[in-house]
Coordinates of C-alpha atoms in Angstrom, one line a residue:
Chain A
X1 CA 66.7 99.6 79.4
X2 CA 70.0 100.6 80.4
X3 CA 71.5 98.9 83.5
X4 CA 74.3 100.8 86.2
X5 CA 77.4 101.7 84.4
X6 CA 81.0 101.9 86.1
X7 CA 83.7 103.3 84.4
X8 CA 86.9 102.1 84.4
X9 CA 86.4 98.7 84.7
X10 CA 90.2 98.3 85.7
X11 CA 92.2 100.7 87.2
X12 CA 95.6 100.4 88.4
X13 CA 97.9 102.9 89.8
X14 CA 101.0 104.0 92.3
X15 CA 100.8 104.2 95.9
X16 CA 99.9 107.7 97.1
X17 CA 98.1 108.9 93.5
X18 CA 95.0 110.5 93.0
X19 CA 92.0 108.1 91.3
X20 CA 88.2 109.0 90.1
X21 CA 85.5 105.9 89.6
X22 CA 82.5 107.0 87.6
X23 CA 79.0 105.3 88.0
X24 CA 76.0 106.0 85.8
X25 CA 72.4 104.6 87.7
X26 CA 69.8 103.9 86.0
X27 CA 67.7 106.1 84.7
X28 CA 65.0 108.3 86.7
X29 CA 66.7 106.2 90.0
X30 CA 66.9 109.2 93.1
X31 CA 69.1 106.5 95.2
X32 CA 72.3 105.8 94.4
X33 CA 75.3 103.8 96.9
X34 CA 78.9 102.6 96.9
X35 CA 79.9 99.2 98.4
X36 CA 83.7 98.1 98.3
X37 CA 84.6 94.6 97.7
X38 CA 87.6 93.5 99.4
X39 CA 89.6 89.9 98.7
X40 CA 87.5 87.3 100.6
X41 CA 84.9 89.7 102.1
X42 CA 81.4 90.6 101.1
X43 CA 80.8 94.0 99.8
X44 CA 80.8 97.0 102.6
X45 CA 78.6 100.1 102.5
X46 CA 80.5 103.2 102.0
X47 CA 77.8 106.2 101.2
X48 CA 74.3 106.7 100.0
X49 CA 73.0 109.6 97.8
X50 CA 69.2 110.7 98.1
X51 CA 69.0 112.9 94.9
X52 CA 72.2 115.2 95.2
X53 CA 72.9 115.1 99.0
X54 CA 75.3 112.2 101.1
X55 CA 72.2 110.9 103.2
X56 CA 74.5 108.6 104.9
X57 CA 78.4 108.6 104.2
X58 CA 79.0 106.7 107.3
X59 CA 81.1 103.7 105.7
X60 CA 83.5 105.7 104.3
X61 CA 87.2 104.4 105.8
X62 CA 88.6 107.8 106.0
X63 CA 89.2 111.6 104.7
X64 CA 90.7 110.2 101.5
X65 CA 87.3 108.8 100.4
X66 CA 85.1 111.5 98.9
X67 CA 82.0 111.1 96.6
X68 CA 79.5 113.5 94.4
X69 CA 76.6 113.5 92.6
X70 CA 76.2 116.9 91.5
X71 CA 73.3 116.6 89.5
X72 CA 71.4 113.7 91.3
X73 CA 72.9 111.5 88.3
X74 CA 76.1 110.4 87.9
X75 CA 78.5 110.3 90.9
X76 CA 82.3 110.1 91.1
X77 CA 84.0 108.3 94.1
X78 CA 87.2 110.0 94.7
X79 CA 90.1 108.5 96.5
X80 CA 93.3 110.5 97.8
X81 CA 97.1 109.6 98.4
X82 CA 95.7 106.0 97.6
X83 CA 97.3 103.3 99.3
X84 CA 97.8 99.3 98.5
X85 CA 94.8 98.5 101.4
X86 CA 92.5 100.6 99.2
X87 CA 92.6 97.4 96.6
X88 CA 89.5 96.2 96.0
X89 CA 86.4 96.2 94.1
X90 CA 83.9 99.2 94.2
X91 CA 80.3 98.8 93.3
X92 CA 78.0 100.8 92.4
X93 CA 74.1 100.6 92.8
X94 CA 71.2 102.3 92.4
X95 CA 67.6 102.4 93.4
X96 CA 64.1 103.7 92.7
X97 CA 63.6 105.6 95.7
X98 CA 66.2 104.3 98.7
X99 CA 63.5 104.9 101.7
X100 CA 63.2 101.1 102.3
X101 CA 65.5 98.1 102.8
X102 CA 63.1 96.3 100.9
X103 CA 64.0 97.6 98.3
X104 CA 66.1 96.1 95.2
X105 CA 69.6 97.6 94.3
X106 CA 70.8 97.6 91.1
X107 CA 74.4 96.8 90.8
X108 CA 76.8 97.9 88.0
X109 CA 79.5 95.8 86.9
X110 CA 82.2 97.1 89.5
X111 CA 85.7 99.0 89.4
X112 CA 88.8 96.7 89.9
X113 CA 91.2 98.8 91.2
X114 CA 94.8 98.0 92.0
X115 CA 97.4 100.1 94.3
X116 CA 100.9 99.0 93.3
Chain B
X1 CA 74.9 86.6 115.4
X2 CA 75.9 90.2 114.9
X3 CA 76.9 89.5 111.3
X4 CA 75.4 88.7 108.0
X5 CA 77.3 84.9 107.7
X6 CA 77.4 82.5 104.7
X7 CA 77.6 78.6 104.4
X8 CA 79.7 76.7 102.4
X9 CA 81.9 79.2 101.6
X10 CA 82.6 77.4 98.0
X11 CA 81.1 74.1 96.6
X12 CA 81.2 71.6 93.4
X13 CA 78.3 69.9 92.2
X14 CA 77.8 67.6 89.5
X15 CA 75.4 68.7 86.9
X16 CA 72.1 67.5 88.0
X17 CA 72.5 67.9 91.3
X18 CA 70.5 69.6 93.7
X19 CA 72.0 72.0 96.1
X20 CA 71.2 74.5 98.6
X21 CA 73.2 77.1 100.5
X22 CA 72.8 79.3 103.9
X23 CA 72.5 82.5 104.7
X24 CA 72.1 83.1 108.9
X25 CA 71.4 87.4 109.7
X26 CA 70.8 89.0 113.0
X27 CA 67.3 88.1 113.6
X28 CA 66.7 91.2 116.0
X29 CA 65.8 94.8 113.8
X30 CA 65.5 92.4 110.9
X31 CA 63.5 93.9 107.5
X32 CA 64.1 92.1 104.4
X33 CA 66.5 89.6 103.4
X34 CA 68.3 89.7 99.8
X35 CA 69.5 87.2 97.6
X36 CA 72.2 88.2 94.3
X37 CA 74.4 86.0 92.5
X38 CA 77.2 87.1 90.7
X39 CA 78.6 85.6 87.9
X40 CA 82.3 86.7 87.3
X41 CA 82.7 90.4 85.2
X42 CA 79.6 90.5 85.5
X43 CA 77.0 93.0 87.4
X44 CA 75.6 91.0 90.3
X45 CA 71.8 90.4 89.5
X46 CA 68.8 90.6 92.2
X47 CA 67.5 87.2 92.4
X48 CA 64.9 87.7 95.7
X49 CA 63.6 90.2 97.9
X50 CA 61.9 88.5 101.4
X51 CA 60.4 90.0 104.6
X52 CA 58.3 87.7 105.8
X53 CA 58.9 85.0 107.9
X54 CA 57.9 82.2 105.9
X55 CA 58.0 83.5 102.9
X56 CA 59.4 81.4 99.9
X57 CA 60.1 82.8 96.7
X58 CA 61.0 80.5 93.4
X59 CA 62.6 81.7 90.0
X60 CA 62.6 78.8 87.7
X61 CA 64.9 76.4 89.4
X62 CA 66.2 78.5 91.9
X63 CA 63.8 78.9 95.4
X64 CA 64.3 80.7 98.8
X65 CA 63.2 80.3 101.8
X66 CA 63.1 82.8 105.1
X67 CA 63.2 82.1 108.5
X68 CA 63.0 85.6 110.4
X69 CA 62.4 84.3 114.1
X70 CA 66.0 82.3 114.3
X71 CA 68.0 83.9 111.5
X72 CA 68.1 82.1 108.6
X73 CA 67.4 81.7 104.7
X74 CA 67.7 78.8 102.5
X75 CA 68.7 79.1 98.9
X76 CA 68.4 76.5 96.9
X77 CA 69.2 75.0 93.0
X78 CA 67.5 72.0 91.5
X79 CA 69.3 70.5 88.7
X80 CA 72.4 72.7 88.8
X81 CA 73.8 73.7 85.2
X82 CA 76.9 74.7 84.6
X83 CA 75.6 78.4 84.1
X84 CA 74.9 78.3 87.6
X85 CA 78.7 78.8 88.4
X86 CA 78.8 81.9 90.3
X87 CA 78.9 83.7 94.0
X88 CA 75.7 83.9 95.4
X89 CA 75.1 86.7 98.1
X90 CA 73.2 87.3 100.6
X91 CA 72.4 90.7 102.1
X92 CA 70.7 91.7 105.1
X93 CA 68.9 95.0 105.3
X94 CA 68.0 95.6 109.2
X95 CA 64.6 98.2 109.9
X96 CA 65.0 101.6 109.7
X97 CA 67.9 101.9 106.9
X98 CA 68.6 101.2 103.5
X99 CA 71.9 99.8 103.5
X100 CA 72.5 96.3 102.5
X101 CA 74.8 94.3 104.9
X102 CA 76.4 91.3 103.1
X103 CA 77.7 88.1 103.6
X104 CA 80.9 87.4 102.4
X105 CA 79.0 84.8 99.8
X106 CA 78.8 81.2 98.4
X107 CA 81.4 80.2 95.3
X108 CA 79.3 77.5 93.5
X109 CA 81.0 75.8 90.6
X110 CA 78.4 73.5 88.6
X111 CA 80.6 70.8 86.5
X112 CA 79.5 69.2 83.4

């Protein structure tokens, strides 16, 4: 079946502009979370949806960061006045349920993204 | 060790060679212990899920190995191919969440 999607792959844009990344989980997953890659670190935690809700948005950097999941599907993380420290890649990943740490993540593919 | 940490941070092997790499996690409020690797453009890809100390896990040449009481896990390649070139990461996931907490990861390039 159909692995985690992210949409764009590469994104690049000016200091201070508005940018949406798209993931699409796998099918029938409720659990759905957003790490960011940046140069020479491991991925970070940013937020986790259960279903619809932000059960945990704790590793979010700051009020610029937003995410959704309106539907308990897809989910757009949306980034404000973006600046070059926001360079990095964000991943996307999804799970069957999300009520254990032993359980497997799914990754997508990444967004690059690029403040000039 | 308050962090999830990763040794080498890059390697080269010869093909044939055997390998093996570390991953050392907070060993207090410890629950399972992940291991991806990531080939480049690519969507990293779950290679083992461990909880138990002592557990070892194998996927065709590829093995792991867990050591919950001090902190550690082993991976490890036997007869590294050149599709073996990739980052392998580790992830801790500590009781009572389900957030991953990475280590910054291992750059193995296998050459023929």
């Amino acid at each position: 079946g159909a692995g985690v999607s992210q949409t764009p792959s590469n994104k690049v844009t000016e200091k201070g502009k508005y940018v949406e990344l798209r993931c699409d989980p796998i099918s029938g997953h409720t659990a759905l979370y957003w790490y960011r890659q940046s140069l020479g670190q491991g991925p970070e935690f940013l937020i986790y949806f259960q279903g619809t809700g932000a059960a945990d948005d704790s590793g979010l950097p700051n009020d610029r960061f937003f995410a959704v999941r309106p539907e308990g599907s897809v989910s757009t993380l949306k980034i404000q006045r973006t600046e070059r420290g926001d360079s990095a890649v964000y991943l996307c990943a999804s799970s069957l349920k999300g009520t254990s740490g032993a359980q497997t993540q799914y990754f997508g593919p990444g967004t690059r993204l690029l403040v000039l | 060790i308050l962090n999830v940490e990763q040794s080498p941070q890059s390697l080269h092997v010869q093909e044939g060679d055997s390998t093996n790499f570390t991953c050392s996690f907070p060993s207090s409020n410890f629950y399972a212990l992940h291991w991806y690797r990531w080939e480049t453009a690519k969507s990293p890809e779950a290679l083992f899920v461990m909880t138990l100390n002592g557990d070892e896990k194998k996927k065709g040449r590829i093995s792991a190995t867990l050591n919950t009481k001090e902190g550690y896990s082993y991976l490890y390649i036997k007869g590294s191919q050149p599709e073996d070139s990739a980052t392998y990461l580790c992830a801790s996931s500590p009781s009572g969440t389900y957030k991953y907490i990475f280590g910054t990861g291992t750059r193995l390039k296998v050459l023929a």
